């Protein structure tokens, strides 16, 4: 049996007992070696070689990359505007934590229910039953608070199995911001000695507050969080930018909000935020403190800030793309070419356990980034067999060249073969 080895600067490697191509073949291997640690694979393993090859790219650390530029703008804003009375920056900046985290870090410790859809194998990349590629930088929140940080910005690459179109990609980059307050920081100027952060006796959870945090502290945190994020968005998009707050739900904050920004008469959700669940602070060794947190996607901000039309461009090594961001000016992206699309359809009968994300993962594994979009054209259920029929249109379009018909046909045939083999579907 031959070995198949993927390496990237000798930092991240995948060692298999047999030659690997598909996600299912990866899962059948005995060991995965990632960042120098060996992981035993099991029934939960669903990470393929195409994702493993991205693990050491760290686009948010590549000088003059648009994602690095947005991250730097965010960090510079916080460092310039939030300083202690001794002159030091309040917010620590962290951007080099390992993307492989435990299931406890990614879900359990953040109060994500066992049956929550966000934990599913369909939506995440599992190393094995115990370890997963982080789906958000919030996975490090408890550890950083335990380490004594009261305010930090943590940026990193995150991984979620997702659909194929111009705004979704299985790897994205996120900045989480957290700020923790003590009693004297919130009520130091108050003449009312009765004001406190934590309720003496837990109250009933309501729409506007948690059981353990007082209403006074909650209102302060909400104002401080929304003011902080409004100033950040104004810094990035200008003083005249239109914003609005929308109520939201996240397992690790309450109350929670999303911030929407208006672009070309359309409201776009830009980030999520909220008041930290007190149970998280308790488990992090800070039971007498309160705080807020937010998470924003760098790709979403960069696409709006620089008018980048396709998320695949962030992974381009084409100098015509990267060269546009080496100047200090915030110029808009100028398309260097528009290559013609090629359309192919794939139709099949599938069983009840079919998942679109499994299909997208196979397609990405075969074609890489030469597919611009996959659109569901038709779906129906056979009245007798109850089998479901799906028809997807695949738009082939590379970012840097024209695709030949022979190349598209070969990719399409391989996609059909792998879809039939891995998903056990009946091609039509």
C-alpha angles and dihedrals in degrees: 000000000000127000123237114206128188116189134179115190087326089284103100125031140168118209119188134179091226134031107277131213111145135046090249091053090052089052091053093056121100103228140021118198111202125169090346096307123109118222125192110228123225141165092304096056110114105148115123134201093259091063094040089056089060097052098092099037095093096183091184088066098047109107114247093004107138091241091052090049093053091046090051091050090053094046093045091051093053093042092050098046107033112058134148123245087259090059100253125127114263095209121069115212117222124176111150108070120135112264091215108090137164122263086244092057094046099041122355098050090049093055094249105161117246091242096043113132092229090070096057125124087232092065103033141056108237121196087193138315093299103037135052139172103260113261091198137012087242084085088084096047099101093044093051093048090047088054089061102259112147095180129021146151112218118191126184149136114278131194133217131156104243147164124279117252140105095285103040130072131161091240122053136159124239137187117206120195123198131180124184124196133201126210096264093050093061105032102025093114096043122109090202108096091190093070113107141160100230127049115244088221121023113254130203116285111249137181091268104039148023125245096253104037119078120239091242092056091044093055092048092050093048093051093045094047096047093044091050094050094042089056090049093053091046089051091054102038105022138265094282096057114129116231138176136182122232125192112247143170129240125162093229101048137047128214094026135187143184121218115221124195125199117237121173092343091309125111111227124192106234106173147353127229146156149149112302116254106253091224088065091052090048092053089046094058096256104101095147095052133078131204153160135237139194136187127202133178114236092207092057092051094043094049090054096039096049101025093243105172102196128042091214089071091074088068095048120116091194110130089217087068104034094042091064092068101050095090122082091237120101094231120166120253113267114210109236096198144348112221120201119260126235120208128212130169129214121195129182148155112247137189125243093268093062114134123194090212090059088054093049091049092055092047092050090048091056102038106027111201101336092098114085100186146352117209128188105233101175141004131176141153122238108239094221107034095030088220116146124235121210131186120190127186113217118206111205115199126143120211096225109032147014114272117229118232090238091056093048092048091051092049092047092052092049091048090053091049095049094044090052093045100044103033096037091227130154109242118222 
